[in-house]
Amino acid sequence: MQIQETKAIQVTDLTVAYRETPVLWDIDLDVPPGVLLSIVGPNGAGKTTLIKAILGLVRPAAGNVLIYNKPYAVQRKIVGYVPQRGSVDWDFPTNVLDVVMMGRYGALGWVRRPGKQDRELAMHAIEKVGMEKYTTRQISQLSGGQQQRVFIARALVQDATIYLMDEPFQGVDATTERAIIALLQELRENGKTVVVVHHDLQTVTDYFDWVMLLNIRRIASGPVEDTFTADNLRETYGGRIAFIKNK
Amino acid sequence: MLDFFFLTRFDYTLMVVSIGAALLGAISGALGTYAVLRRQSLLGDTISHAALPGIAIAFMLTGSKTPLILVLGAAIAGWIATLFVVGIVRLTRIKYDSALGIVLSTFFGFGLVLLSWIQHQGNANQAGLDTFIFGQAATLLQRDVLTIGILGGLALLITSILWKELKLLVFDEGFAASIGLPTRLLDIVLTSLLVIAIVIGLQAVGAVLMSAMLVAPAVAARQWTNRLNLMVILAGCFGAFSGVVGTFISSSATAIPTGPTIILCVTFMVVFSMALAPNRGLLWNSIKQSRNRHSLKLATSSLVKSTSVNNRIEENDNRKY
Amino acid sequence: MITENINLLTAIIAIVTASACALPGVFLVLRRMTLMSDAISHAILPGIVLAFFLTHSVSSPLLIVAATATGILTVVFVELLQKTKLVKEDAAIGLTFPALFSIGVILISRYSKNIHLDIDAVLLGELAYAPLNQLDINGREIGPVALYVMGFMFVLNVTFILVFYKELKLVTFDASLAATLGFAPTLIHYGLMALVSMTTVGAFDAVGSILVVALIVGPPATAYLMTDSLTRMLILSVIIGSINALSGYWLSIFLNVSIAGTIASVTLLVFVLVFLIVPNRGLVSIARRHIRQKWEFAQTMLVIHLFNHEGLPEAQEESEIAHLHEHLRWEPSFALRVVKNALNNRYVLQEASQLMLTERGRAKAQRALVQ
């Protein structure tokens, strides 16, 4: 008999297709609570689509996603989301505080405006990512790393149990990358589950404790030491990978 | 005595027209902000042209030129045009720009067909339908202004009620959907607001120039502020101001049409804002650039100095050992 | 002149105009710049008006020169506005042409008391009058001006495309490669824009500035639904444009309504019709293929599902027919039908209540996964 433990995220037999081309084939993924998981795979492997499918942003052709044993629609408030930085127009007329405050919109519900308490929560999150000097700065005047910090602060304000982040290290400076990973590790220490779409194979073993290798189908997933093997990587990248630093 | 009577009558017309133009400018300016931020400026152009067959059909069905009925017809046609554009882009390989171009020109052409049909039917009431093509602000009556005010006010009210939801939709649709906002519904609401802003302006400004009433105030306002709420308010003010000024200029001279004058006023505000607005304006930027170049020069020269100092220290150190 | 003759002449003018407009339109559609034609067709108004004030003639060649210059100026304006980074492309277009058009309208209404140039004609055109304006050489009428102008534009467009075919193709599909190969994409770009301006102003008399967009965009977009080859798209565009013009013209005579408007309406009708029925890409064949592929796709999902769990501890549970629909979140009836199809196709075998992959099914799963 298997012991049925509660999974933070449970993806079963998930298939997603755009028109007639499949993007994800029959994905199974169990994420236990309190892990820092990276999703790794080549371009076009469906990493972003998997995140979006978990969030209910794309409709699957088959399969199911559960967040703590319930569908996403009812568990929305315990999930925080960091979209790809490139998915928004940073010339939008708004400032740092305002963007971070958007993380409170879900809790506020319809029509209600954010108040003093929401502002304090937002300020707290901004301090957490070290952006307190820039609260009133227009977002187009931030560096790539600073923009990413703003997005992460917005997710922190959601005060979630599970965080899904789409390429948070894309185009950020080394200092920001270290700051972000420290923050993610702190979240994990506090029992949160963090799922990150990641590109840089070199840092997987340093940053994460779980990994999922994905290329349209799931190649492997589990603790980094068992899963992040040369064989699995070769299967994921199809021999295109020349050299992996193994620690 | 007769002179005086004539003058006040004239002023009354002018007052109605300028109030109408001001309301119109305010509403299209404020709602146009969203179109500009969503890069849908030219969707506005398409909707304003595509409204023509709706106006013609509304007239054919009811035989009435009541503003509300014509506006309703225009709005339905504008919506159908938007659905056509979305459908073409989603179902075929035709790109957004071509879809806009096709829908704009062919819907408008169909409107012309209907108008010429109506003309040949010899309906005496049909005169004036073509003001929707060229726009004639001078023909605005009290009932038109009332329609503009009520519909526009309603649109602005919805915008303020759904303020944070619409803001999030425009800025980050994916995040909006992830926290459970019905993005498709909000998209429909926002497009409907755009359609309303356009159709209430058609009679005064005309199909060709209507898109500028949406785009120009928002672009001018964007140069002065980095906040959405201020941008919407400023765009409304710029639009209203241009409406009033344009009306007065065109009424003070003979044979200057109102619509184009309003457009030139608001275009002037765009040029002025882009040139002179602090922080973003071109003048400001060129000053900042030349100052940067200057400070860069200073920085490099001091860098050169400090490296030479360092070298000297190193030399001293080397000598010690 | 005899009415039939006029009808024939009008039809010929319509066809030549449509053909001339369709050719540069192909490149605008492919380069995603169609709205530039909308902008140009409105913005050249002040150029025409100014030239008209100088020459006092609607048929002076100076009008075309001035309009072409204004058209290129419009393109430059839009590009300069975009370069400031203060305005996005769509807003830049949406700002430029209404302003220029407004200047034109004001000039006309202010100073055109005793000249024959009115906004109605410029904006809407009137094809019916086109044959009446005859080209007069030494007192002899040798045919409608519009026919000569548009015939010339057609020849000019064909020549430009023939001479610069390779360059146009490269600039359209890979502008940066064209630049590195030394093909001067900017020059080709402005050449094309000049042609669009000239063709537009030539077509003004006949169809006006808004409907000219239908002639420029409609046929190429329709042709784009039918073919992948640039050459074929060019030829098809001319044919479709001619068909639209001819049928639109006769329909308008029959219904006694606006000629240009009917041609535009027919353009939309033909576009929608082609979109519905064209083989392979049309809505009908897409829908048919979609239904076929839905079952095919579902079977692939099934074999991949079985394949992924093959030999694993949970395999028994996952391959239970009765539980399939729960795992895949399918309707039970849908799941049963998929299983039936898969059994018929010998992708799977049924053993008691469980499904087993056949060699054939396993191969299918592997094939789908390595794609």
CSV table of N, CA and C in Angstrom, one decimal, chain B residues 113-199:
chain,number,residue,atom,x,y,z
B,113,VAL,N,-23.1,52.1,-50.0
B,113,VAL,CA,-24.1,51.4,-50.8
B,113,VAL,C,-25.5,51.7,-50.2
B,114,LEU,N,-25.6,51.4,-48.9
B,114,LEU,CA,-26.9,51.6,-48.3
B,114,LEU,C,-27.4,53.1,-48.3
B,115,LEU,N,-26.4,54.0,-48.1
B,115,LEU,CA,-26.8,55.4,-48.2
B,115,LEU,C,-27.3,55.8,-49.5
B,116,SER,N,-26.6,55.3,-50.6
B,116,SER,CA,-27.1,55.7,-51.9
B,116,SER,C,-28.4,55.0,-52.2
B,117,TRP,N,-28.7,53.8,-51.7
B,117,TRP,CA,-30.0,53.2,-51.8
B,117,TRP,C,-31.1,54.0,-51.1
B,118,ILE,N,-30.8,54.5,-49.9
B,118,ILE,CA,-31.7,55.3,-49.2
B,118,ILE,C,-32.0,56.6,-50.0
B,119,GLN,N,-31.0,57.2,-50.5
B,119,GLN,CA,-31.2,58.4,-51.3
B,119,GLN,C,-32.1,58.2,-52.5
B,120,HIS,N,-32.0,57.0,-53.2
B,120,HIS,CA,-32.8,56.8,-54.4
B,120,HIS,C,-34.2,56.4,-54.0
B,121,GLN,N,-34.4,56.1,-52.7
B,121,GLN,CA,-35.8,55.8,-52.3
B,121,GLN,C,-36.6,57.1,-52.2
B,122,GLY,N,-35.9,58.2,-52.2
B,122,GLY,CA,-36.6,59.5,-52.1
B,122,GLY,C,-37.2,59.8,-50.8
B,123,ASN,N,-36.7,59.3,-49.7
B,123,ASN,CA,-37.2,59.6,-48.4
B,123,ASN,C,-36.7,61.0,-48.0
B,124,ALA,N,-37.6,61.9,-47.8
B,124,ALA,CA,-37.3,63.3,-47.6
B,124,ALA,C,-36.5,63.4,-46.3
B,125,ASN,N,-36.7,62.5,-45.4
B,125,ASN,CA,-36.1,62.6,-44.0
B,125,ASN,C,-34.6,62.2,-44.0
B,126,GLN,N,-34.1,61.7,-45.2
B,126,GLN,CA,-32.8,61.1,-45.1
B,126,GLN,C,-31.7,62.2,-45.1
B,127,ALA,N,-32.0,63.4,-45.4
B,127,ALA,CA,-30.9,64.4,-45.5
B,127,ALA,C,-30.2,64.5,-44.2
B,128,GLY,N,-28.9,64.6,-44.3
B,128,GLY,CA,-28.1,64.8,-43.1
B,128,GLY,C,-27.5,63.5,-42.6
B,129,LEU,N,-27.8,62.3,-43.1
B,129,LEU,CA,-27.2,61.1,-42.7
B,129,LEU,C,-25.7,61.1,-43.0
B,130,ASP,N,-25.4,61.8,-44.1
B,130,ASP,CA,-23.9,61.8,-44.5
B,130,ASP,C,-23.1,62.6,-43.6
B,131,THR,N,-23.7,63.3,-42.6
B,131,THR,CA,-22.8,64.1,-41.7
B,131,THR,C,-22.0,63.1,-40.9
B,132,PHE,N,-22.4,61.8,-40.8
B,132,PHE,CA,-21.6,60.8,-40.1
B,132,PHE,C,-20.3,60.5,-40.8
B,133,ILE,N,-20.2,60.8,-42.1
B,133,ILE,CA,-19.0,60.6,-42.8
B,133,ILE,C,-18.0,61.7,-42.5
B,134,PHE,N,-18.5,62.9,-42.7
B,134,PHE,CA,-17.6,64.1,-42.6
B,134,PHE,C,-17.6,64.7,-41.3
B,135,GLY,N,-18.8,64.6,-40.6
B,135,GLY,CA,-18.9,65.2,-39.3
B,135,GLY,C,-19.3,66.7,-39.5
B,136,GLN,N,-20.3,67.1,-38.7
B,136,GLN,CA,-20.6,68.5,-38.7
B,136,GLN,C,-21.0,68.9,-37.3
B,137,ALA,N,-20.0,69.4,-36.6
B,137,ALA,CA,-20.2,69.8,-35.2
B,137,ALA,C,-21.3,70.9,-35.1
B,138,ALA,N,-21.3,71.7,-36.2
B,138,ALA,CA,-22.3,72.9,-36.1
B,138,ALA,C,-23.7,72.4,-36.1
B,139,THR,N,-24.0,71.1,-36.5
B,139,THR,CA,-25.4,70.7,-36.5
B,139,THR,C,-25.8,70.1,-35.2
B,140,LEU,N,-24.9,70.0,-34.2
B,140,LEU,CA,-25.3,69.4,-32.9
B,140,LEU,C,-26.4,70.2,-32.3
B,141,LEU,N,-27.5,69.4,-31.9
B,141,LEU,CA,-28.6,70.0,-31.3
B,141,LEU,C,-28.6,69.6,-29.8
B,142,GLN,N,-29.5,70.2,-29.1
B,142,GLN,CA,-29.6,69.9,-27.6
B,142,GLN,C,-29.7,68.4,-27.4
B,143,ARG,N,-30.6,67.8,-28.2
B,143,ARG,CA,-30.8,66.4,-27.9
B,143,ARG,C,-29.6,65.5,-28.2
B,144,ASP,N,-28.8,66.0,-29.2
B,144,ASP,CA,-27.5,65.3,-29.5
B,144,ASP,C,-26.6,65.4,-28.3
B,145,VAL,N,-26.5,66.6,-27.8
B,145,VAL,CA,-25.6,66.9,-26.6
B,145,VAL,C,-26.0,66.0,-25.4
B,146,LEU,N,-27.3,65.9,-25.3
B,146,LEU,CA,-27.9,65.1,-24.2
B,146,LEU,C,-27.5,63.7,-24.3
B,147,THR,N,-27.6,63.2,-25.5
B,147,THR,CA,-27.2,61.8,-25.8
B,147,THR,C,-25.8,61.6,-25.5
B,148,ILE,N,-24.9,62.5,-26.0
B,148,ILE,CA,-23.5,62.4,-25.7
B,148,ILE,C,-23.2,62.3,-24.3
B,149,GLY,N,-23.9,63.3,-23.5
B,149,GLY,CA,-23.6,63.4,-22.1
B,149,GLY,C,-24.0,62.1,-21.3
B,150,ILE,N,-25.2,61.6,-21.6
B,150,ILE,CA,-25.7,60.5,-20.9
B,150,ILE,C,-24.9,59.2,-21.2
B,151,LEU,N,-24.7,58.9,-22.5
B,151,LEU,CA,-23.9,57.7,-22.8
B,151,LEU,C,-22.5,57.8,-22.4
B,152,GLY,N,-21.9,59.0,-22.6
B,152,GLY,CA,-20.5,59.2,-22.3
B,152,GLY,C,-20.3,59.1,-20.7
B,153,GLY,N,-21.3,59.7,-20.0
B,153,GLY,CA,-21.2,59.7,-18.6
B,153,GLY,C,-21.3,58.3,-18.0
B,154,LEU,N,-22.2,57.5,-18.7
B,154,LEU,CA,-22.3,56.1,-18.3
B,154,LEU,C,-21.0,55.3,-18.5
B,155,ALA,N,-20.4,55.6,-19.7
B,155,ALA,CA,-19.1,54.9,-20.0
B,155,ALA,C,-18.1,55.3,-19.0
B,156,LEU,N,-18.0,56.6,-18.6
B,156,LEU,CA,-17.0,57.0,-17.7
B,156,LEU,C,-17.3,56.4,-16.3
B,157,LEU,N,-18.5,56.3,-15.9
B,157,LEU,CA,-18.9,55.7,-14.6
B,157,LEU,C,-18.4,54.2,-14.6
B,158,ILE,N,-18.7,53.5,-15.6
B,158,ILE,CA,-18.2,52.1,-15.7
B,158,ILE,C,-16.7,52.0,-15.5
B,159,THR,N,-16.0,52.9,-16.2
B,159,THR,CA,-14.6,52.9,-16.2
B,159,THR,C,-14.1,53.1,-14.7
B,160,SER,N,-14.8,54.0,-14.0
B,160,SER,CA,-14.3,54.3,-12.6
B,160,SER,C,-14.7,53.2,-11.7
B,161,ILE,N,-15.8,52.5,-11.9
B,161,ILE,CA,-16.2,51.4,-11.0
B,161,ILE,C,-15.2,50.3,-11.2
B,162,LEU,N,-14.9,49.9,-12.5
B,162,LEU,CA,-14.0,48.8,-12.7
B,162,LEU,C,-12.6,49.2,-12.9
B,163,TRP,N,-12.2,50.3,-12.2
B,163,TRP,CA,-10.9,51.0,-12.4
B,163,TRP,C,-9.8,50.0,-12.3
B,164,LYS,N,-9.7,49.3,-11.1
B,164,LYS,CA,-8.5,48.5,-10.9
B,164,LYS,C,-8.5,47.2,-11.8
B,165,GLU,N,-9.7,46.7,-12.1
B,165,GLU,CA,-9.8,45.5,-12.9
B,165,GLU,C,-9.3,45.8,-14.3
B,166,LEU,N,-9.8,47.0,-14.9
B,166,LEU,CA,-9.4,47.3,-16.2
B,166,LEU,C,-7.9,47.7,-16.3
B,167,LYS,N,-7.4,48.3,-15.3
B,167,LYS,CA,-6.0,48.7,-15.3
B,167,LYS,C,-5.2,47.4,-15.3
B,168,LEU,N,-5.5,46.4,-14.5
B,168,LEU,CA,-4.8,45.2,-14.5
B,168,LEU,C,-4.9,44.5,-15.8
B,169,LEU,N,-6.1,44.5,-16.4
B,169,LEU,CA,-6.3,43.8,-17.7
B,169,LEU,C,-5.3,44.4,-18.8
B,170,VAL,N,-5.3,45.7,-18.8
B,170,VAL,CA,-4.5,46.4,-19.8
B,170,VAL,C,-3.0,46.2,-19.6
B,171,PHE,N,-2.6,46.2,-18.3
B,171,PHE,CA,-1.2,46.1,-18.0
B,171,PHE,C,-0.7,44.6,-18.1
B,172,ASP,N,-1.4,43.7,-17.5
B,172,ASP,CA,-0.9,42.3,-17.4
B,172,ASP,C,-2.0,41.3,-17.4
B,173,GLU,N,-2.4,41.0,-18.6
B,173,GLU,CA,-3.6,40.1,-18.8
B,173,GLU,C,-3.5,38.8,-18.2
B,174,GLY,N,-2.3,38.2,-18.3
B,174,GLY,CA,-2.0,36.9,-17.7
B,174,GLY,C,-2.2,36.8,-16.2
B,175,PHE,N,-1.6,37.9,-15.6
B,175,PHE,CA,-1.7,37.9,-14.1
B,175,PHE,C,-3.2,38.1,-13.7
B,176,ALA,N,-3.9,39.0,-14.5
B,176,ALA,CA,-5.3,39.2,-14.2
B,176,ALA,C,-6.1,37.9,-14.2
B,177,ALA,N,-5.8,37.1,-15.3
B,177,ALA,CA,-6.5,35.9,-15.4
B,177,ALA,C,-6.2,34.9,-14.2
B,178,SER,N,-4.9,35.0,-13.8
B,178,SER,CA,-4.4,34.0,-12.7
B,178,SER,C,-5.1,34.3,-11.4
B,179,ILE,N,-5.5,35.6,-11.2
B,179,ILE,CA,-6.1,35.9,-9.9
B,179,ILE,C,-7.7,35.8,-10.0
B,180,GLY,N,-8.1,35.3,-11.2
B,180,GLY,CA,-9.5,34.9,-11.3
B,180,GLY,C,-10.4,36.0,-12.0
B,181,LEU,N,-9.8,37.0,-12.5
B,181,LEU,CA,-10.6,38.0,-13.2
B,181,LEU,C,-11.0,37.4,-14.6
B,182,PRO,N,-12.3,37.6,-14.9
B,182,PRO,CA,-12.8,37.1,-16.2
B,182,PRO,C,-12.3,38.0,-17.3
B,183,THR,N,-11.1,37.7,-17.8
B,183,THR,CA,-10.4,38.7,-18.7
B,183,THR,C,-11.2,38.9,-20.0
B,184,ARG,N,-11.9,37.8,-20.5
B,184,ARG,CA,-12.6,37.9,-21.8
B,184,ARG,C,-13.8,38.9,-21.6
B,185,LEU,N,-14.5,38.8,-20.5
B,185,LEU,CA,-15.6,39.6,-20.2
B,185,LEU,C,-15.1,41.1,-20.1
B,186,LEU,N,-14.0,41.3,-19.3
B,186,LEU,CA,-13.5,42.6,-19.2
B,186,LEU,C,-13.1,43.2,-20.5
B,187,ASP,N,-12.5,42.4,-21.4
B,187,ASP,CA,-12.1,42.8,-22.7
B,187,ASP,C,-13.3,43.3,-23.5
B,188,ILE,N,-14.4,42.5,-23.3
B,188,ILE,CA,-15.7,42.9,-24.0
B,188,ILE,C,-16.2,44.3,-23.5
B,189,VAL,N,-16.1,44.4,-22.2
B,189,VAL,CA,-16.5,45.7,-21.5
B,189,VAL,C,-15.7,46.9,-22.1
B,190,LEU,N,-14.3,46.7,-22.1
B,190,LEU,CA,-13.5,47.7,-22.5
B,190,LEU,C,-13.7,48.1,-24.0
B,191,THR,N,-13.9,47.0,-24.9
B,191,THR,CA,-14.1,47.3,-26.3
B,191,THR,C,-15.5,48.0,-26.4
B,192,SER,N,-16.5,47.6,-25.6
B,192,SER,CA,-17.8,48.3,-25.7
B,192,SER,C,-17.6,49.8,-25.3
B,193,LEU,N,-16.8,50.1,-24.3
B,193,LEU,CA,-16.6,51.5,-24.0
B,193,LEU,C,-16.0,52.2,-25.1
B,194,LEU,N,-15.0,51.6,-25.8
B,194,LEU,CA,-14.4,52.2,-26.9
B,194,LEU,C,-15.4,52.5,-28.0
B,195,VAL,N,-16.3,51.5,-28.3
B,195,VAL,CA,-17.3,51.7,-29.3
B,195,VAL,C,-18.2,52.8,-29.0
B,196,ILE,N,-18.6,52.9,-27.7
B,196,ILE,CA,-19.5,54.0,-27.3
B,196,ILE,C,-18.8,55.4,-27.5
B,197,ALA,N,-17.5,55.5,-27.1
B,197,ALA,CA,-16.8,56.7,-27.2
B,197,ALA,C,-16.8,57.1,-28.7
B,198,ILE,N,-16.7,56.2,-29.6
B,198,ILE,CA,-16.6,56.5,-31.0
B,198,ILE,C,-17.9,56.9,-31.6
B,199,VAL,N,-18.9,56.1,-31.3
B,199,VAL,CA,-20.2,56.4,-32.0
B,199,VAL,C,-20.8,57.7,-31.6
